[in-house]
Coordinates of C-alpha atoms in Angstrom, one line a residue:
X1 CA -89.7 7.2 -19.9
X2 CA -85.9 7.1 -19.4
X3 CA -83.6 9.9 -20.1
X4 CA -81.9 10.1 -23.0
X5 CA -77.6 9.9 -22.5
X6 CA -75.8 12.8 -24.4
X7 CA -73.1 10.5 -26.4
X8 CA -71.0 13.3 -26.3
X9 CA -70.6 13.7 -22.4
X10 CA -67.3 11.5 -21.4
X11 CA -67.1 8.7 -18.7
X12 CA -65.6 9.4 -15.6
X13 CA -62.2 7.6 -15.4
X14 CA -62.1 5.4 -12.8
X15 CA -60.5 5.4 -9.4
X16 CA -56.7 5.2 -9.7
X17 CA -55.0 3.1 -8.1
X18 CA -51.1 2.7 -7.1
X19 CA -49.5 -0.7 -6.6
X20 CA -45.8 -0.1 -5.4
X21 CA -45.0 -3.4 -7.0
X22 CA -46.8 -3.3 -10.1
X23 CA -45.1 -3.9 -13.6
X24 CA -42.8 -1.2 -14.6
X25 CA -42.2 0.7 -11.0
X26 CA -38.8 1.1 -10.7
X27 CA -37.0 2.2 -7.8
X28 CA -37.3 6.0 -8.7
X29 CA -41.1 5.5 -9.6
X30 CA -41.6 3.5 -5.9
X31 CA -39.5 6.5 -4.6
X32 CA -42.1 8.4 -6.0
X33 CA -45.2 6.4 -4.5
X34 CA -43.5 7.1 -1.5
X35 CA -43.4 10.6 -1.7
X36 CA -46.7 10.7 -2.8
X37 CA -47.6 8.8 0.3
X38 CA -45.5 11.8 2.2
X39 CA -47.3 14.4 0.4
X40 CA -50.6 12.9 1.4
X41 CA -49.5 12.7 5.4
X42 CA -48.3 16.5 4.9
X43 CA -51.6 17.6 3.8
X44 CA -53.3 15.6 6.4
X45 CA -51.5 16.9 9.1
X46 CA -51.8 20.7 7.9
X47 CA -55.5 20.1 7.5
X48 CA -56.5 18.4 10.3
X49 CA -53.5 17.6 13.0
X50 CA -55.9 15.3 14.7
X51 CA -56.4 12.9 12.4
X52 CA -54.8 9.6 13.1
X53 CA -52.2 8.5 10.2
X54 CA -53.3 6.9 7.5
X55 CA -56.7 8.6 7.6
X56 CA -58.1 9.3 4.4
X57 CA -56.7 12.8 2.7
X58 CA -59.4 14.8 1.4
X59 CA -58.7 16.5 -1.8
X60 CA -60.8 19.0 -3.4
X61 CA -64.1 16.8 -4.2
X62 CA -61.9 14.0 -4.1
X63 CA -60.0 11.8 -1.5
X64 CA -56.7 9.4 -1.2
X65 CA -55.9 6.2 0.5
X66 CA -52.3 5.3 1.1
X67 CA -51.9 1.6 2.6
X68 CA -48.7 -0.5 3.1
X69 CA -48.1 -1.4 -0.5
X70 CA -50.6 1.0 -2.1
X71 CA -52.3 4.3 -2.9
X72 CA -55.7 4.9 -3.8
X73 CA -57.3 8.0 -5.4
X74 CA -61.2 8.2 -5.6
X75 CA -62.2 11.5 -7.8
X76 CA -65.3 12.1 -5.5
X77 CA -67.6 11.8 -8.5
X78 CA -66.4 14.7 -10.2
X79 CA -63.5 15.7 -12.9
X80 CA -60.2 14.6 -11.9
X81 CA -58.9 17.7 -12.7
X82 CA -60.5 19.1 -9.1
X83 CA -58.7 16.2 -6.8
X84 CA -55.2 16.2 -9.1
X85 CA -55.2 20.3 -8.8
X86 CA -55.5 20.4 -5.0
X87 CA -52.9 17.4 -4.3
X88 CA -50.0 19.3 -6.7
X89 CA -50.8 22.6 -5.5
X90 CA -50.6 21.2 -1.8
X91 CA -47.5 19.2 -2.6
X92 CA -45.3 21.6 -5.0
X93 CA -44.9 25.2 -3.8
X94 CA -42.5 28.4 -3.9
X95 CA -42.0 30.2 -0.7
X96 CA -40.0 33.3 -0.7
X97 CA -38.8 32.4 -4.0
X98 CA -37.4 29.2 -2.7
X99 CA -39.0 25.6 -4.2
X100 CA -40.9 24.2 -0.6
X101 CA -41.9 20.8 -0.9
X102 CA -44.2 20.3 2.7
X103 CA -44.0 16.0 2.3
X104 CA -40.1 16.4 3.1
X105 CA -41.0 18.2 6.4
X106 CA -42.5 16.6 9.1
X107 CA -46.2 18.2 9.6
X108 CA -46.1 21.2 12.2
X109 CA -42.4 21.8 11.8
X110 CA -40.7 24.8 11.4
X111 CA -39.8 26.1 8.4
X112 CA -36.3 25.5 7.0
X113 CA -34.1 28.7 7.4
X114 CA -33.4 31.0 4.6
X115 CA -29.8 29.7 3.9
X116 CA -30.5 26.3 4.0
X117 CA -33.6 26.5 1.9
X118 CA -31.3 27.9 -0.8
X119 CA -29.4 25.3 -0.7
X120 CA -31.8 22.8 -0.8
X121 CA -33.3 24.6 -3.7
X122 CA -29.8 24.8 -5.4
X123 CA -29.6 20.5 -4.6
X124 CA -33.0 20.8 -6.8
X125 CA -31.6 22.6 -9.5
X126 CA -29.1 20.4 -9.9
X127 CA -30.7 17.0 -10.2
X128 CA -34.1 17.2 -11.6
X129 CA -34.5 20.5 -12.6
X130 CA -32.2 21.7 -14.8
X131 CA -33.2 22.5 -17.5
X132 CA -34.3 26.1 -18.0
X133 CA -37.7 25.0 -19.3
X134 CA -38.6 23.3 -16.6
X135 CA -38.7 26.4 -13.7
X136 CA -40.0 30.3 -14.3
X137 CA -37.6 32.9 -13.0
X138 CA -38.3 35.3 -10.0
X139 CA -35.9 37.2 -8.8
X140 CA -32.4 36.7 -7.6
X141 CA -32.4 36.0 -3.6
X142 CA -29.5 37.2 -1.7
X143 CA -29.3 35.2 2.1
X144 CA -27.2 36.6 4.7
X145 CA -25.9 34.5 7.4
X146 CA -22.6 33.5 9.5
X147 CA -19.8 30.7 9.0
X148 CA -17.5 31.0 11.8
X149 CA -18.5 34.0 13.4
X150 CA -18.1 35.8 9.4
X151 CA -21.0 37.3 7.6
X152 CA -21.4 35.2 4.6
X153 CA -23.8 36.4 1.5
X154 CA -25.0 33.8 -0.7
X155 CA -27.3 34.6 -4.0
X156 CA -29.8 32.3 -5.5
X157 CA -31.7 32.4 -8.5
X158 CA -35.3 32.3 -7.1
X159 CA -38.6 30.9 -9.0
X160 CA -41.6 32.1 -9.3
X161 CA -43.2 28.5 -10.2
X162 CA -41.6 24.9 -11.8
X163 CA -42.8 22.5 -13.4
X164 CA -44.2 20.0 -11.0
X165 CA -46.8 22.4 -10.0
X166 CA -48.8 22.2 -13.4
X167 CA -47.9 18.5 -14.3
X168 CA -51.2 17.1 -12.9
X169 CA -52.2 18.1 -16.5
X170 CA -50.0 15.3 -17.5
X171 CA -51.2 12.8 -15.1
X172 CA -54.8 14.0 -16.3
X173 CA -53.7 13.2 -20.2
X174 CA -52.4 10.1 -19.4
X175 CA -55.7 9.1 -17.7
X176 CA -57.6 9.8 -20.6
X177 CA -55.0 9.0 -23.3
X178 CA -53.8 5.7 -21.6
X179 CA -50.1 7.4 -21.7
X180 CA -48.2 10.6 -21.5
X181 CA -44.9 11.5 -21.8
X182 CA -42.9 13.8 -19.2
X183 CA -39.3 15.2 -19.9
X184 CA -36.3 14.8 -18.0
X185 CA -37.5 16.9 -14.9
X186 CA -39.5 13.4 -13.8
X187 CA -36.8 11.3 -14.6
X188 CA -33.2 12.3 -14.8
X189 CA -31.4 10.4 -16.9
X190 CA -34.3 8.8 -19.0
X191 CA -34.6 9.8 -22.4
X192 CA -35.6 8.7 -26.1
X193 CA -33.0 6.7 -27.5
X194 CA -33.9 7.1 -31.3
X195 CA -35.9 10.3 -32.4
X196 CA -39.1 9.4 -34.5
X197 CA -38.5 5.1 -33.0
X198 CA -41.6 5.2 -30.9
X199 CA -40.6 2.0 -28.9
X200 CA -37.8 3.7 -27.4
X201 CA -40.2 6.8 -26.2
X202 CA -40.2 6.9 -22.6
X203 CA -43.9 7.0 -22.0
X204 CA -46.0 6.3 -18.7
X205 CA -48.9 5.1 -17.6
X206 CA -51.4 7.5 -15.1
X207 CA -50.2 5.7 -12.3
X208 CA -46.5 5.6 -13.3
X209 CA -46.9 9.7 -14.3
X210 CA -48.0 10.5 -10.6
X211 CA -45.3 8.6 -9.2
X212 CA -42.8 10.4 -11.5
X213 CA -44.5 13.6 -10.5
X214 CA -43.8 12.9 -6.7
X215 CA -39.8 11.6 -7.2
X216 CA -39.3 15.1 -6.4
X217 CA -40.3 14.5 -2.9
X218 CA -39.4 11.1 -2.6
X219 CA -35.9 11.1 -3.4
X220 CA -33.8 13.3 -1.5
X221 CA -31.2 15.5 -4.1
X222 CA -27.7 16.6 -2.4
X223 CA -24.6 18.6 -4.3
X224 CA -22.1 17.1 -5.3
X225 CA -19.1 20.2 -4.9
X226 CA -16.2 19.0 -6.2
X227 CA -17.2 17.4 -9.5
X228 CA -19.4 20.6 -9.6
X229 CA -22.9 18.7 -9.9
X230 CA -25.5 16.9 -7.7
X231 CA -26.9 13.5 -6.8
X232 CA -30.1 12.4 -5.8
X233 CA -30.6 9.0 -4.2
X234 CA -34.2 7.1 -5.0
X235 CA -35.4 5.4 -1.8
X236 CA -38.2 2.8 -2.9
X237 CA -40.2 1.7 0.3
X238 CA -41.7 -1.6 1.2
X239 CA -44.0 0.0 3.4
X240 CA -45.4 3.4 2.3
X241 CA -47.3 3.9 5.3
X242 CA -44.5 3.8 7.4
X243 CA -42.3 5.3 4.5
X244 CA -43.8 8.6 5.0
X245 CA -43.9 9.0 8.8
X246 CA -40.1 8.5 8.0
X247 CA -39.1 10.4 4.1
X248 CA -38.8 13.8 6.5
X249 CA -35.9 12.3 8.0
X250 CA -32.8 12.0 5.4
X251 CA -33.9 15.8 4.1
X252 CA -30.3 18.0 5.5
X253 CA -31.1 19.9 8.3
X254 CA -27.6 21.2 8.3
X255 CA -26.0 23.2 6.3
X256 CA -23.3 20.8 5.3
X257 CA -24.9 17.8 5.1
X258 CA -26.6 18.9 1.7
X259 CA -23.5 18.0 -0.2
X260 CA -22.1 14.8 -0.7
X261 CA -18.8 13.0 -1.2
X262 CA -19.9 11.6 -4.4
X263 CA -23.0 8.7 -5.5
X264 CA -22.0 6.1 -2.7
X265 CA -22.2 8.5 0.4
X266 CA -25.7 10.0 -1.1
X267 CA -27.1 6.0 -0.5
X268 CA -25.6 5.3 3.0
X269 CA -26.1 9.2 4.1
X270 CA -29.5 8.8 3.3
X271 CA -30.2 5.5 4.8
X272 CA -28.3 5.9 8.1
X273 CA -30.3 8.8 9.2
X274 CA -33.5 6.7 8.2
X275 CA -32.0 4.1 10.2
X276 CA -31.2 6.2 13.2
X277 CA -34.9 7.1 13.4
X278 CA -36.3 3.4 12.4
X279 CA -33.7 1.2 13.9
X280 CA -31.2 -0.3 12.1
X281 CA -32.4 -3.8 12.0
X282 CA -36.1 -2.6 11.7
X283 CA -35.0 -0.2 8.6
X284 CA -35.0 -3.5 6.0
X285 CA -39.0 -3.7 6.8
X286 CA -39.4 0.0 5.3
X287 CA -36.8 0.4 2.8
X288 CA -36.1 -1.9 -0.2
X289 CA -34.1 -0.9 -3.1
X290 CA -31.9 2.2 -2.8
X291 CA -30.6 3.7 -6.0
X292 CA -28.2 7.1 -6.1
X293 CA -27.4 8.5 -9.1
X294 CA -24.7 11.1 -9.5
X295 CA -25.3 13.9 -12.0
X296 CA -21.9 15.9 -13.5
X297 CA -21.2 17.6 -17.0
X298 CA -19.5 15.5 -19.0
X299 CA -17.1 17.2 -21.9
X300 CA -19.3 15.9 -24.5
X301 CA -22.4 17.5 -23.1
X302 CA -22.4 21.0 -22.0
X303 CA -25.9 21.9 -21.8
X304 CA -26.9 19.7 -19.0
X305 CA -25.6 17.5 -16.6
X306 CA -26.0 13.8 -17.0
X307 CA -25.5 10.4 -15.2
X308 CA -21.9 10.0 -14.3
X309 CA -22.5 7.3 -11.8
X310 CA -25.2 4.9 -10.6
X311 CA -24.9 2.9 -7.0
X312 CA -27.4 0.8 -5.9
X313 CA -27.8 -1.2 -2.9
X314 CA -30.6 -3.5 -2.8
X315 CA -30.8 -4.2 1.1
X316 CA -29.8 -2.2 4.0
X317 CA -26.5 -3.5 5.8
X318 CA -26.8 -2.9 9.3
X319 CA -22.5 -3.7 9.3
X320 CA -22.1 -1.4 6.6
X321 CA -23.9 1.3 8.3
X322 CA -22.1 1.2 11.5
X323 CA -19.2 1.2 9.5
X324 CA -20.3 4.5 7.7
X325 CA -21.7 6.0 10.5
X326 CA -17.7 6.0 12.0
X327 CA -16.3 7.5 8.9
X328 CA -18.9 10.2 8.4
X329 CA -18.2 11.2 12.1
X330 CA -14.7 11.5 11.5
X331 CA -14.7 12.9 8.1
X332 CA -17.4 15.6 8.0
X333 CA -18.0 18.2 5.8
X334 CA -17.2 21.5 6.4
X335 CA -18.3 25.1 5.6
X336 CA -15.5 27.0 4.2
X337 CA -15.7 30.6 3.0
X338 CA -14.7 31.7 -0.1
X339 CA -12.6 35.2 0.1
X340 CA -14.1 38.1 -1.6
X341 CA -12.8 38.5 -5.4
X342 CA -12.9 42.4 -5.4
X343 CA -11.9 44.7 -2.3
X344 CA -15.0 47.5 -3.3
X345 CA -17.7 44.7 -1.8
X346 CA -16.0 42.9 0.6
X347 CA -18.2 40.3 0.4
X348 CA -17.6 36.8 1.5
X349 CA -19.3 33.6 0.2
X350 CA -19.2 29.8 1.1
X351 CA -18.8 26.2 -0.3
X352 CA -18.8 23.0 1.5
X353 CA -15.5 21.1 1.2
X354 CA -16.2 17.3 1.3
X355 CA -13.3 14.5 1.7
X356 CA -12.0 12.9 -1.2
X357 CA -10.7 10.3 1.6
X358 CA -14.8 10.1 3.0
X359 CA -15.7 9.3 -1.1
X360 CA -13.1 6.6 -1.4
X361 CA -14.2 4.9 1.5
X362 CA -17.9 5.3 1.2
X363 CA -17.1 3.5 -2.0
X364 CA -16.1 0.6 -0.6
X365 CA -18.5 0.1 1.9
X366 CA -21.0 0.5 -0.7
X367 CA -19.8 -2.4 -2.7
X368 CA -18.9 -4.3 0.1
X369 CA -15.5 -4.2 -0.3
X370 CA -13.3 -3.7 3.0
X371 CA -13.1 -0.4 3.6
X372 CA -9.3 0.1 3.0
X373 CA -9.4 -1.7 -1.0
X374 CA -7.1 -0.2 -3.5
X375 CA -6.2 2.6 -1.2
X376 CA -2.5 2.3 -3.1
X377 CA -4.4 3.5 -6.6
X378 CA -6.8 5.2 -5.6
X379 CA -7.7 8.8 -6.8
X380 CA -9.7 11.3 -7.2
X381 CA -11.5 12.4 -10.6
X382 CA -8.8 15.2 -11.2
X383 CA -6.0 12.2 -10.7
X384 CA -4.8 13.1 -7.2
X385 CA -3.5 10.0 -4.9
X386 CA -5.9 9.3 -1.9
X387 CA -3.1 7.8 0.5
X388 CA -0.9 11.1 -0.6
X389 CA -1.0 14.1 1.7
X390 CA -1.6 17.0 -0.4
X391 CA 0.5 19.7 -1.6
X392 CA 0.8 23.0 -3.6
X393 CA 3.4 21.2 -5.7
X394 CA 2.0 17.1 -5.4
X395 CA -0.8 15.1 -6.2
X396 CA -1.4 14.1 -3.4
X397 CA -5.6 14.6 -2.0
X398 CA -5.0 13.6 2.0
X399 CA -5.2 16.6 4.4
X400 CA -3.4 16.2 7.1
X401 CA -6.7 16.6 9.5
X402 CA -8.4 13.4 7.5
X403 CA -5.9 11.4 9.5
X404 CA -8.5 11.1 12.3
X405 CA -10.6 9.6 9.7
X406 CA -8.4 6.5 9.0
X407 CA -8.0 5.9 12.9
X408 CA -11.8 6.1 13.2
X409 CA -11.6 2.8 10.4
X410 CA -8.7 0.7 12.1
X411 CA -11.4 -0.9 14.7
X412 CA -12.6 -2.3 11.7
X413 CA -9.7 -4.2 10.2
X414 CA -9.4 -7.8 11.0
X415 CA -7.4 -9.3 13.6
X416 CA -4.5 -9.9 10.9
X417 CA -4.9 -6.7 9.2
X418 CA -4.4 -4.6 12.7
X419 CA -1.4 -6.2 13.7
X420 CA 0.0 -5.2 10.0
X421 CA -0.8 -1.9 10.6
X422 CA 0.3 -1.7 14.5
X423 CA 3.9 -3.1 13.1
X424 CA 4.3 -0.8 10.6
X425 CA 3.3 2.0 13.1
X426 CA 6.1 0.5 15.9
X427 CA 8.9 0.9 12.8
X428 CA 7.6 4.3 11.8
X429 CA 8.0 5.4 15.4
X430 CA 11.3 3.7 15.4
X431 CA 12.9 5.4 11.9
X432 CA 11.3 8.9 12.5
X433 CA 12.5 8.8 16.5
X434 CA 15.6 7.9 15.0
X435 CA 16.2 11.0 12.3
X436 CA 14.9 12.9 15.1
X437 CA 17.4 12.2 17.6
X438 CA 20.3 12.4 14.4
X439 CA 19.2 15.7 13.9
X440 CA 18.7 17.3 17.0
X441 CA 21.1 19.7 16.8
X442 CA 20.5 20.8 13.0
X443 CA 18.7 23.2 11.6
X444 CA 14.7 22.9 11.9
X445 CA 14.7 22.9 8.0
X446 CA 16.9 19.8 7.8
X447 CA 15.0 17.9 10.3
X448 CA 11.6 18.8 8.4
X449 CA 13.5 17.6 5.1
X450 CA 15.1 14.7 6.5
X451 CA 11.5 13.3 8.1
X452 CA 9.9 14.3 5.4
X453 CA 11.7 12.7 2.7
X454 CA 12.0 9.1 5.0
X455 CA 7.9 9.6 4.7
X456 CA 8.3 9.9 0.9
X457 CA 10.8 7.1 0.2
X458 CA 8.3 4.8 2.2
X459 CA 5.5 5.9 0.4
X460 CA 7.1 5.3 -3.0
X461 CA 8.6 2.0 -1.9
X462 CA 5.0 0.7 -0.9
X463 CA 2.7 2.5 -3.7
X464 CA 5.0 1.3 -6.5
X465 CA 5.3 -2.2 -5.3
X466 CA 3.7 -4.3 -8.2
X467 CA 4.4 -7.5 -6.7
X468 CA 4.4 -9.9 -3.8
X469 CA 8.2 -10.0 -3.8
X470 CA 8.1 -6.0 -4.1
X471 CA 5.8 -5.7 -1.0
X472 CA 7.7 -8.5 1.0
X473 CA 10.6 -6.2 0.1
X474 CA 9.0 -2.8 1.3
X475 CA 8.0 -4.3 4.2
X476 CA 11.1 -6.4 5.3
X477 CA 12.8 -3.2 5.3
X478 CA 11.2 -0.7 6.8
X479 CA 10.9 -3.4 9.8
X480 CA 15.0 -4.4 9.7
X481 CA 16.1 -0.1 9.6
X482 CA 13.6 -0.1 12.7
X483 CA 15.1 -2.4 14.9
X484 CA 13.1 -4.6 17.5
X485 CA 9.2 -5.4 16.9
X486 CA 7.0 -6.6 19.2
X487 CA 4.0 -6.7 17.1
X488 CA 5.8 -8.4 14.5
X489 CA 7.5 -10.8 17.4
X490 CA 4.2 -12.0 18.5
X491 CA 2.0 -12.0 15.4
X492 CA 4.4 -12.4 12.3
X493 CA 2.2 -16.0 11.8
X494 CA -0.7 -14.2 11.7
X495 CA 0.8 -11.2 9.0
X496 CA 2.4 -13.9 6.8
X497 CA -0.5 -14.8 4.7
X498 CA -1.3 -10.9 4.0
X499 CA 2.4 -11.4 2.3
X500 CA 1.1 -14.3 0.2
X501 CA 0.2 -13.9 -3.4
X502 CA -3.5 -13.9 -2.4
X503 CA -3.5 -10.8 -0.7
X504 CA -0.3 -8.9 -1.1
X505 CA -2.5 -6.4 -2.7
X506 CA -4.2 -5.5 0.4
X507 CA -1.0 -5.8 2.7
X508 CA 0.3 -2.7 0.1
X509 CA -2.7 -0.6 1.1
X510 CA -2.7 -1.7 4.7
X511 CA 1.0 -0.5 4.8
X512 CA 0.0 2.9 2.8
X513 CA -2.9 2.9 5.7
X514 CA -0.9 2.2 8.5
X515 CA 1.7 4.9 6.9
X516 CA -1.1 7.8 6.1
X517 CA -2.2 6.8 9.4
X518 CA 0.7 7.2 11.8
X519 CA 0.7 9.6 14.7
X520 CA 3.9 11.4 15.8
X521 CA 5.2 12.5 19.1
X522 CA 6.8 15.2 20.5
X523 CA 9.4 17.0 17.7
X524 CA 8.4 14.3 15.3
X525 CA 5.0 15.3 15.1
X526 CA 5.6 19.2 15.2
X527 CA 7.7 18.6 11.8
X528 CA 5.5 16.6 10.0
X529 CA 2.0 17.9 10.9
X530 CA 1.4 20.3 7.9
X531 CA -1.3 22.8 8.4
X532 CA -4.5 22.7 6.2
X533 CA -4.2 25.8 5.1
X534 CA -0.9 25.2 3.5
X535 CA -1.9 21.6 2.2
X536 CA -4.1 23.3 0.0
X537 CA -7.4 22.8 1.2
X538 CA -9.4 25.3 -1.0
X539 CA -12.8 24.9 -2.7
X540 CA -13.4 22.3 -5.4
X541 CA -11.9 23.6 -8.8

């Protein structure tokens, strides 16, 4: 006789399955299918480091497949509840107070230490978890360690759990329900448009909640220090298999290098350190779309901080990322630390200082622009002139050590575009050897003023050119005060069409360049080389 079925017992859902190209995966949800597919590699490798990758992961009662273009959960004949529990509690956990995500690590490495996993935390506090209701407190964590041979103290506002560690409840509601919907934490950036107008509810499938669930890991979050916010940029793999033996690599292992410029160096930071491990011209075959979005409080919103910027690039450059790879070498950021506000402590903290300069030109490459474009407007978000040097009483945002940085660039100017530059570099060495020698036997002050203000009066001429005639007119004569050119001798045929009406707009910044640019020697240089320290460079207000 056959046994009667209780009506009341439910169905086992069925096996879930995660397409990376499936209707509705955006590049933040592929992002996360990709650090789901880390996750998964992590736990592999912590439970059994001999397994061959991709081996199935086992999972509570459970198990998970990840293959090139999907992911595939099997519940083991049992709840889901048991195989979603053990994937988020081996994915999402709080060390020492300090959010630890293992699928950003490769398996068997070390530990990050304590001051950068406080910063790392803080990145995370500043993209996808800001909102107070999305962490519980722990204690305050106070990291000691040194910046230039100082002791530095930095605090931290520790957890005790977030979020992401109990969201498989959502993932197990929308497998039930058919949908569920998760608050910013999964999506930064995505809300309801109209309260109570259900069609513009952000709502997600199972398969689109896990992948939200796991953006955490697959995107990698960075600070953004001067605009006093973060950025997180989404990498959405082609290949998730390979995607994860790779997702460890763009995490900052340096101190520094978890802040960012702004939204444009997130994307091409991220991306040339995957590159460097995949091979730039293998690196299109593992990463598709890369989306960074910059997060900053805007005046109208104080509670939380909210897209200020979006950049995406939708295949990797390899010209672009040589071209980054140059700047970022010559611009990198530094730790600073901050002096002590009251003498009873004495206690010294730190911020990273990033380049304005490193932003403007990560920018461009990003949009695939040359890498100079409108360096004669250009400024930053608190209105300061990029080709200016800065002082206490300017607007000007160049340091004098950023120089370096523009050199770096010059190799990649065009043929045409160098010999601008190199001519306006033979009549600056010209006019300031000039002063120099008119002034040898004056004061020190009158020589600074006097090179100084030449520097000024070119700088003015060129930036408030508005014209072709205006440019032609800079130009033509800065190069008849300097006498004799041999760059402008040999290649004026060449440098004539920069002076068109085409592209007088980029033979103004080229002259800027070539004028931001310029090295001194002997006495010139020792009176126009401004230190840092008296430029102003101070931590982001």
């Amino acid at each position: 006789m056959a046994k009667a079925v209780n009506p009341r017992k439910k169905a086992l859902p069925a096996p879930l399955s995660i397409r990376l190209y499936a209707p509705g995966m955006t590049p933040l949800l592929r992002a996360g299918a990709g650090g789901l597919a880390a996750s998964l590699r992590a736990i592999l490798g912590s439970a059994s480091p001999a397994a061959p990758w991709p081996s199935p992961v086992r999972l509570g009662p459970g198990t998970a497949t990840v293959e090139r273009e999907a992911i595939h959960l099997d519940w083991g004949g049992k709840a889901p509840e048991a195989t979603l529990r053990a994937l988020f509690g081996a994915s999402f956990q709080v060390k020492q107070g300090f959010i630890d995500l293992p699928g950003t690590r490769s398996p068997g490495a070390p530990e990050p230490p304590p001051e950068l996993a406080a910063a790392l935390h803080d990145a995370l506090k500043v993209t996808f978890l800001q909102h107070g209701k999305s962490t519980q407190g722990g204690a305050r964590r106070r990291v000691t360690f040194e910046v230039d041979a100082r002791p530095v103290i930095v605090e931290s506002q520790g957890y005790d759990s977030f979020v992401h560690q109990t969201a498989w409840q959502s993932v197990l509601e929308a497998l039930e329900a058919g949908a569920t919907s998760l608050a910013s934490w999964a999506y930064p950036g995505a809300a309801e448009r109209h309260i109570g107008v259900r069609v513009t509810k952000v709502e997600y499938t199972a398969a689109e909640a896990l992948c939200a669930c796991f953006a955490l890991v697959g995107c990698v979050s960075y600070k953004l220090p001067q605009l006093r916010g973060g950025a997180f940029v989404a990498l959405a793999p082609t290949n998730l298999v390979r995607f994860a033996e790779l997702r460890p690599g763009p995490t900052p292992k340096r101190l520094r290098d978890v802040a960012v410029a702004g939204a444009s160096d997130a994307v091409l930071a991220a991306q040339l350190v995957m590159a460097q491990e995949a091979g730039k011209k293998r690196l299109g075959a593992v990463l598709g779309t890369t989306e960074a979005v910059a997060l900053r409080q805007m005046p109208w919103n104080a509670q939380q901080k909210i897209r200020g910027a979006v950049v995406r690039q939708d295949a990797v450059r390899e010209e672009v990322l040589d071209r980054y790879e140059a700047a970022a070498a010559a611009l990198p950021h530094t730790l600073r630390v901050r002096k002590p506000e009251g003498k009873a402590t004495g206690e010294a903290s730190y911020f990273i200082a990033t380049s304005a300069l490193r932003a403007f030109i990560t920018e461009n490459l990003a949009a695939s622009r040359p890498w100079y474009a409108d360096f004669a407007t250009a400024t930053t978000a608190e209105g300061r002139f990029i080709h200016d040097y800065r002082d206490r009483d300017n607007l000007g945002a160049l340091l004098w050590h950023e120089r370096k940085g523009l050199i770096a660039m010059h190799p990649y100017l065009g043929e045409a575009e160098q010999w601008l530059v190199q001519s306006v570099h033979l009549a600056l060495r010209s006019r300031f050897k000039s002063i120099y020698s008119d002034t040898k036997e004056s004061a020190p002050a009158t020589r600074s003023n006097r090179l100084k203000g030449e520097r000024e009066r070119l700088r003015l001429s060129f930036a408030g050119a508005k014209t072709p005639e205006q440019v032609r007119a800079a130009l033509a004569d800065l190069w008849s005060r300097a006498g004799t050119n041999r760059e402008l001798q040999e290649h004026w045929r060449d440098i004539l069409p920069l002076l068109g009406p085409e592209r007088w707009r980029a033979a103004r910044d080229l002259a800027l360049v070539a004028l931001a640019s310029y090295q001194g020697k002997g006495g010139e240089a020792a009176e126009l080389e401004d230190a840092d320290e008296a430029a102003g460079a101070s931590e982001p207000s």
